mmCIF file of C-alpha atoms in Angstrom:
data_model
loop_
_atom_site.group_PDB
_atom_site.id
_atom_site.type_symbol
_atom_site.label_atom_id
_atom_site.label_comp_id
_atom_site.label_asym_id
_atom_site.label_seq_id
_atom_site.Cartn_x
_atom_site.Cartn_y
_atom_site.Cartn_z
ATOM 1 C CA MET A 237 -0.106 -0.138 0.114
ATOM 2 C CA SER A 238 1.381 3.322 -1.100
ATOM 3 C CA GLU A 239 1.788 6.061 1.818
ATOM 4 C CA LYS A 240 -0.508 8.626 1.747
ATOM 5 C CA LYS A 241 0.551 12.043 0.489
ATOM 6 C CA THR A 242 1.439 14.983 2.852
ATOM 7 C CA VAL A 243 2.212 18.440 2.699
ATOM 8 C CA ASP A 244 3.424 21.262 5.230
ATOM 9 C CA PHE A 245 0.912 23.480 6.967
ATOM 10 C CA GLY A 246 3.540 25.440 8.854
ATOM 11 C CA PHE A 247 5.875 23.192 10.655
ATOM 12 C CA LYS A 248 2.984 20.320 10.640
ATOM 13 C CA GLU A 249 2.498 17.671 7.974
ATOM 14 C CA VAL A 250 -1.119 17.217 7.047
ATOM 15 C CA PRO A 251 -2.910 14.943 4.474
ATOM 16 C CA TRP A 252 -2.314 16.743 0.731
ATOM 17 C CA GLU A 253 -6.054 17.203 0.118
ATOM 18 C CA GLU A 254 -6.573 18.752 3.603
ATOM 19 C CA LYS A 255 -4.528 21.906 3.484
ATOM 20 C CA VAL A 256 -7.093 23.720 1.645
ATOM 21 C CA LYS A 257 -9.424 23.320 4.488
ATOM 22 C CA HIS A 258 -6.779 24.060 7.293
ATOM 23 C CA VAL A 259 -5.690 27.080 5.310
ATOM 24 C CA LYS A 260 -9.523 28.418 4.698
ATOM 25 C CA SER A 261 -9.922 28.111 8.398
ATOM 26 C CA VAL A 262 -6.937 30.199 9.106
ATOM 27 C CA PHE A 263 -8.535 33.084 7.051
ATOM 28 C CA ASP A 264 -11.853 32.796 8.046
ATOM 29 C CA SER A 265 -10.565 33.706 11.530
ATOM 30 C CA VAL A 266 -8.509 36.623 10.542
ATOM 31 C CA ALA A 267 -10.390 38.159 7.596
ATOM 32 C CA GLU A 268 -11.773 41.122 9.483
ATOM 33 C CA LYS A 269 -8.627 42.045 11.141
ATOM 34 C CA TYR A 270 -6.520 41.199 8.332
ATOM 35 C CA ASP A 271 -5.400 44.669 7.089
ATOM 36 C CA LEU A 272 -5.136 45.979 10.574
ATOM 37 C CA MET A 273 -2.487 43.162 11.533
ATOM 38 C CA ASN A 274 -0.593 43.521 8.193
ATOM 39 C CA ASP A 275 -0.046 47.341 9.396
ATOM 40 C CA VAL A 276 0.809 46.139 13.007
ATOM 41 C CA MET A 277 3.104 43.206 12.489
ATOM 42 C CA SER A 278 4.973 44.853 9.471
ATOM 43 C CA PHE A 279 4.945 48.313 11.129
ATOM 44 C CA GLY A 280 3.297 49.630 7.747
ATOM 45 C CA ILE A 281 6.010 48.510 5.716
ATOM 46 C CA HIS A 282 3.895 45.973 3.774
ATOM 47 C CA ARG A 283 2.515 49.081 2.111
ATOM 48 C CA LEU A 284 5.707 49.973 0.663
ATOM 49 C CA TRP A 285 6.366 46.364 -0.441
ATOM 50 C CA LYS A 286 2.711 46.465 -2.601
ATOM 51 C CA ARG A 287 3.477 49.810 -3.665
ATOM 52 C CA PHE A 288 6.808 48.548 -5.173
ATOM 53 C CA ALA A 289 5.066 45.542 -6.917
ATOM 54 C CA ILE A 290 2.461 47.649 -8.282
ATOM 55 C CA GLU A 291 4.951 50.057 -9.796
ATOM 56 C CA THR A 292 7.038 47.406 -11.071
ATOM 57 C CA ALA A 293 4.051 45.585 -12.870
ATOM 58 C CA GLY A 294 3.694 48.882 -15.456
ATOM 59 C CA VAL A 295 -0.072 48.244 -15.613
ATOM 60 C CA ARG A 296 -1.818 50.615 -17.970
ATOM 61 C CA PRO A 297 -5.404 51.545 -19.014
ATOM 62 C CA GLY A 298 -7.284 48.736 -20.824
ATOM 63 C CA MET A 299 -5.237 45.898 -19.542
ATOM 64 C CA LYS A 300 -6.760 42.939 -17.992
ATOM 65 C CA VAL A 301 -5.351 41.764 -14.528
ATOM 66 C CA LEU A 302 -5.726 38.783 -12.528
ATOM 67 C CA ASP A 303 -5.147 39.406 -8.691
ATOM 68 C CA LEU A 304 -4.646 36.092 -7.322
ATOM 69 C CA ALA A 305 -4.896 35.329 -3.581
ATOM 70 C CA GLY A 306 -6.542 39.053 -3.780
ATOM 71 C CA GLY A 307 -8.124 38.851 -0.562
ATOM 72 C CA THR A 308 -9.366 42.040 1.055
ATOM 73 C CA GLY A 309 -8.067 43.966 -2.018
ATOM 74 C CA ASP A 310 -5.042 45.668 -1.225
ATOM 75 C CA LEU A 311 -3.381 45.256 -4.918
ATOM 76 C CA THR A 312 -6.883 45.035 -6.526
ATOM 77 C CA ARG A 313 -7.650 48.732 -5.453
ATOM 78 C CA ALA A 314 -4.380 50.100 -6.724
ATOM 79 C CA LEU A 315 -4.471 47.989 -10.089
ATOM 80 C CA ALA A 316 -8.152 48.961 -10.536
ATOM 81 C CA ARG A 317 -7.182 52.683 -10.816
ATOM 82 C CA ARG A 318 -4.445 51.871 -13.400
ATOM 83 C CA VAL A 319 -6.635 49.923 -15.539
ATOM 84 C CA ALA A 320 -9.422 52.171 -15.719
ATOM 85 C CA PRO A 321 -11.427 53.177 -17.557
ATOM 86 C CA THR A 322 -11.350 50.553 -19.983
ATOM 87 C CA GLY A 323 -9.578 47.653 -18.127
ATOM 88 C CA GLU A 324 -10.450 45.011 -15.573
ATOM 89 C CA VAL A 325 -9.055 43.318 -12.594
ATOM 90 C CA VAL A 326 -10.230 40.118 -11.603
ATOM 91 C CA LEU A 327 -9.867 39.620 -7.855
ATOM 92 C CA ALA A 328 -9.767 35.700 -7.416
ATOM 93 C CA ASP A 329 -9.313 34.257 -3.851
ATOM 94 C CA ILE A 330 -10.456 30.673 -2.409
ATOM 95 C CA ASN A 331 -11.599 32.037 0.795
ATOM 96 C CA GLU A 332 -15.416 33.734 0.215
ATOM 97 C CA ASN A 333 -14.894 35.556 3.690
ATOM 98 C CA MET A 334 -11.619 37.252 2.485
ATOM 99 C CA VAL A 335 -13.435 38.237 -0.871
ATOM 100 C CA ASN A 336 -16.721 39.345 0.854
ATOM 101 C CA VAL A 337 -14.324 41.945 2.829
ATOM 102 C CA GLY A 338 -12.571 42.768 -0.260
ATOM 103 C CA ARG A 339 -15.642 43.665 -2.211
ATOM 104 C CA ARG A 340 -16.933 45.852 0.605
ATOM 105 C CA ARG A 341 -13.799 47.876 0.791
ATOM 106 C CA LEU A 342 -13.465 48.144 -3.077
ATOM 107 C CA VAL A 343 -16.999 49.287 -3.261
ATOM 108 C CA ASP A 344 -16.324 52.113 -0.214
ATOM 109 C CA ALA A 345 -13.004 53.082 -2.244
ATOM 110 C CA GLY A 346 -15.032 53.516 -5.750
ATOM 111 C CA VAL A 347 -13.559 51.059 -7.974
ATOM 112 C CA ALA A 348 -15.361 48.145 -7.925
ATOM 113 C CA GLN A 349 -16.951 48.946 -11.276
ATOM 114 C CA TRP A 350 -13.352 47.700 -12.594
ATOM 115 C CA VAL A 351 -13.130 44.763 -10.595
ATOM 116 C CA ASP A 352 -14.951 41.276 -11.100
ATOM 117 C CA PHE A 353 -14.740 38.995 -8.102
ATOM 118 C CA THR A 354 -14.094 35.351 -8.149
ATOM 119 C CA ILE A 355 -13.998 32.557 -5.663
ATOM 120 C CA ALA A 356 -11.046 30.412 -7.490
ATOM 121 C CA ASN A 357 -8.572 27.935 -6.276
ATOM 122 C CA ALA A 358 -5.033 28.916 -7.840
ATOM 123 C CA GLU A 359 -4.008 25.225 -8.584
ATOM 124 C CA LYS A 360 -6.949 25.112 -11.287
ATOM 125 C CA LEU A 361 -8.147 28.608 -12.556
ATOM 126 C CA PRO A 362 -11.522 28.871 -14.235
ATOM 127 C CA PHE A 363 -10.076 31.295 -16.823
ATOM 128 C CA GLU A 364 -9.373 30.804 -20.788
ATOM 129 C CA ASP A 365 -5.762 30.378 -21.950
ATOM 130 C CA ASN A 366 -4.010 33.683 -22.771
ATOM 131 C CA ALA A 367 -6.350 35.942 -20.838
ATOM 132 C CA PHE A 368 -4.631 38.414 -18.726
ATOM 133 C CA ASP A 369 -1.774 40.813 -19.306
ATOM 134 C CA ARG A 370 -0.636 40.677 -15.735
ATOM 135 C CA VAL A 371 -0.990 38.174 -12.805
ATOM 136 C CA THR A 372 -0.213 39.348 -9.519
ATOM 137 C CA ILE A 373 -0.341 37.468 -5.954
ATOM 138 C CA ALA A 374 0.843 39.198 -2.724
ATOM 139 C CA PHE A 375 1.563 36.935 0.210
ATOM 140 C CA GLY A 376 -0.348 34.136 -1.051
ATOM 141 C CA LEU A 377 1.306 31.339 -2.861
ATOM 142 C CA ARG A 378 3.191 30.100 0.220
ATOM 143 C CA ASN A 379 -0.352 28.971 1.353
ATOM 144 C CA VAL A 380 -1.190 27.133 -1.886
ATOM 145 C CA THR A 381 -0.841 23.388 -1.607
ATOM 146 C CA ASP A 382 0.578 22.475 -5.013
ATOM 147 C CA LYS A 383 2.794 25.618 -5.905
ATOM 148 C CA ASP A 384 4.180 23.972 -9.226
ATOM 149 C CA ALA A 385 0.522 23.506 -10.359
ATOM 150 C CA ALA A 386 -0.368 27.195 -9.349
ATOM 151 C CA LEU A 387 2.769 28.456 -11.170
ATOM 152 C CA ALA A 388 1.743 26.668 -14.489
ATOM 153 C CA GLU A 389 -1.593 27.951 -14.206
ATOM 154 C CA MET A 390 -0.195 31.674 -14.071
ATOM 155 C CA VAL A 391 1.664 30.842 -17.307
ATOM 156 C CA ARG A 392 -1.380 29.448 -18.755
ATOM 157 C CA VAL A 393 -3.698 32.604 -18.250
ATOM 158 C CA LEU A 394 -1.013 34.860 -19.165
ATOM 159 C CA LYS A 395 -1.090 36.359 -22.656
ATOM 160 C CA PRO A 396 2.050 36.364 -24.617
ATOM 161 C CA GLY A 397 4.131 39.313 -23.444
ATOM 162 C CA GLY A 398 2.334 39.391 -20.320
ATOM 163 C CA GLN A 399 3.937 38.804 -16.852
ATOM 164 C CA ALA A 400 3.602 37.343 -13.314
ATOM 165 C CA LEU A 401 4.531 39.098 -10.088
ATOM 166 C CA ILE A 402 4.858 37.104 -7.095
ATOM 167 C CA LEU A 403 5.282 39.228 -3.801
ATOM 168 C CA GLU A 404 6.284 36.794 -0.575
ATOM 169 C CA PHE A 405 8.237 36.451 2.312
ATOM 170 C CA SER A 406 11.442 34.692 1.484
ATOM 171 C CA ARG A 407 14.740 34.335 3.091
ATOM 172 C CA VAL A 408 16.746 36.788 5.076
ATOM 173 C CA GLU A 409 20.804 35.734 4.394
ATOM 174 C CA GLN A 410 22.123 38.428 6.969
ATOM 175 C CA PRO A 411 22.926 36.595 10.138
ATOM 176 C CA LEU A 412 22.222 38.959 12.861
ATOM 177 C CA LEU A 413 19.017 40.156 10.901
ATOM 178 C CA ALA A 414 17.775 36.696 10.321
ATOM 179 C CA LYS A 415 18.363 35.919 14.109
ATOM 180 C CA ALA A 416 16.353 38.936 15.313
ATOM 181 C CA TYR A 417 13.502 38.229 12.707
ATOM 182 C CA ASP A 418 13.174 34.823 13.891
ATOM 183 C CA PHE A 419 12.780 36.175 17.584
ATOM 184 C CA TYR A 420 10.100 38.399 16.188
ATOM 185 C CA SER A 421 8.276 35.730 14.257
ATOM 186 C CA PHE A 422 7.901 33.211 16.646
ATOM 187 C CA HIS A 423 7.733 35.149 20.032
ATOM 188 C CA ILE A 424 6.070 38.796 19.376
ATOM 189 C CA LEU A 425 3.762 37.936 16.306
ATOM 190 C CA PRO A 426 1.765 35.275 17.930
ATOM 191 C CA ARG A 427 1.203 37.435 20.887
ATOM 192 C CA MET A 428 0.173 40.266 18.852
ATOM 193 C CA GLY A 429 -2.353 37.783 16.908
ATOM 194 C CA LYS A 430 -3.803 37.099 20.285
ATOM 195 C CA THR A 431 -4.021 40.651 21.672
ATOM 196 C CA ILE A 432 -5.240 42.207 18.323
ATOM 197 C CA ALA A 433 -7.080 39.430 16.397
ATOM 198 C CA ASN A 434 -7.779 37.117 19.422
ATOM 199 C CA ASP A 435 -6.180 34.436 17.449
ATOM 200 C CA GLU A 436 -2.514 33.322 18.442
ATOM 201 C CA GLU A 437 -2.425 30.254 16.386
ATOM 202 C CA SER A 438 -3.237 31.710 13.051
ATOM 203 C CA TYR A 439 -0.454 33.844 13.250
ATOM 204 C CA ARG A 440 1.961 31.068 14.646
ATOM 205 C CA TYR A 441 1.003 29.378 11.502
ATOM 206 C CA LEU A 442 2.155 32.659 9.292
ATOM 207 C CA ALA A 443 5.578 32.601 10.858
ATOM 208 C CA GLU A 444 5.938 28.919 10.276
ATOM 209 C CA SER A 445 4.639 28.995 6.686
ATOM 210 C CA ILE A 446 7.021 31.825 6.053
ATOM 211 C CA ARG A 447 9.936 29.340 6.996
ATOM 212 C CA LYS A 448 8.564 26.617 4.953
ATOM 213 C CA HIS A 449 8.098 28.413 1.645
ATOM 214 C CA PRO A 450 10.871 28.069 -0.922
ATOM 215 C CA ASP A 451 13.780 30.718 -0.741
ATOM 216 C CA GLN A 452 14.298 33.157 -3.453
ATOM 217 C CA GLU A 453 16.625 30.960 -6.055
ATOM 218 C CA THR A 454 14.518 27.936 -5.415
ATOM 219 C CA LEU A 455 10.984 29.702 -6.195
ATOM 220 C CA LYS A 456 12.832 31.191 -9.326
ATOM 221 C CA ALA A 457 13.785 27.711 -10.619
ATOM 222 C CA MET A 458 10.390 26.577 -9.975
ATOM 223 C CA MET A 459 9.114 29.568 -12.011
ATOM 224 C CA LEU A 460 11.127 28.580 -15.187
ATOM 225 C CA ASP A 461 10.233 24.732 -14.631
ATOM 226 C CA ALA A 462 6.501 25.697 -14.577
ATOM 227 C CA GLY A 463 6.913 27.320 -17.874
ATOM 228 C CA PHE A 464 7.927 30.713 -17.764
ATOM 229 C CA ASP A 465 10.222 31.897 -20.359
ATOM 230 C CA LYS A 466 12.125 34.406 -17.941
ATOM 231 C CA ALA A 467 12.436 34.715 -14.124
ATOM 232 C CA GLU A 468 13.905 37.026 -11.696
ATOM 233 C CA TYR A 469 13.694 38.539 -8.242
ATOM 234 C CA THR A 470 14.353 41.567 -6.504
ATOM 235 C CA ASN A 471 14.863 41.403 -2.449
ATOM 236 C CA LEU A 472 13.267 43.984 -0.288
ATOM 237 C CA SER A 473 14.274 44.569 3.367
ATOM 238 C CA GLU A 474 17.128 42.605 3.199
ATOM 239 C CA GLY A 475 15.351 39.431 1.768
ATOM 240 C CA ILE A 476 12.286 39.563 4.293
ATOM 241 C CA VAL A 477 10.219 39.669 1.291
ATOM 242 C CA ALA A 478 10.950 39.357 -2.407
ATOM 243 C CA LEU A 479 9.498 40.157 -5.525
ATOM 244 C CA HIS A 480 9.637 37.608 -8.218
ATOM 245 C CA ARG A 481 8.815 38.277 -11.930
ATOM 246 C CA GLY A 482 8.053 35.735 -14.650
ATOM 247 C CA TRP A 483 7.534 36.518 -18.270
ATOM 248 C CA LYS A 484 5.546 34.591 -21.109
ATOM 249 C CA TYR A 485 7.070 35.193 -24.441
#
């Protein structure tokens, strides 16, 4: 009898088919406080990381953009303003609660007329081939069960000449910073989650999931293996976060 396939969920191993359920539970729990916690735990720096990704994407009026794991709509809001008045952004997320929060916020921001909201799994996207000029995913890839499948789907739905931008926590190389970052991640961050979001475990998972995510060079190689014609990355904040870019020619 073959062994049952497992996958990491933070530092734990869970059955392959159950990771989606576990991730959904985390984001069901944190959806309403998600943006507040991002500000607190990154000291607001996540906004600069996302702004860099948006500016690097080179989105123009009339483009069609897929914001994968778009959640509460941070990137979508900025992208929608850039594709207006003739383009469209599709906010796709596997978690309905996150999408509902995002929809409310984008309506309040006055950009919802340029946004389509879709519940979708990044591993099997409900879109035609060659449909999008850009694909973005910010802090979502590490939660995907089959990252290779998700990367291949990004390639499939991109138009020739398009590019994908993956903003994700990555590997800190500077030893002293890495040590301080580990202390913050495993000792301070869960306490913040408990105090602000009444959810210590979800933020402990966040810290663990970051450590299990592929490092910069590994993810670059995975992108090329998935079918991107070119891939590169830029480290931000000494590698706490990296922006990977993949092109389809």
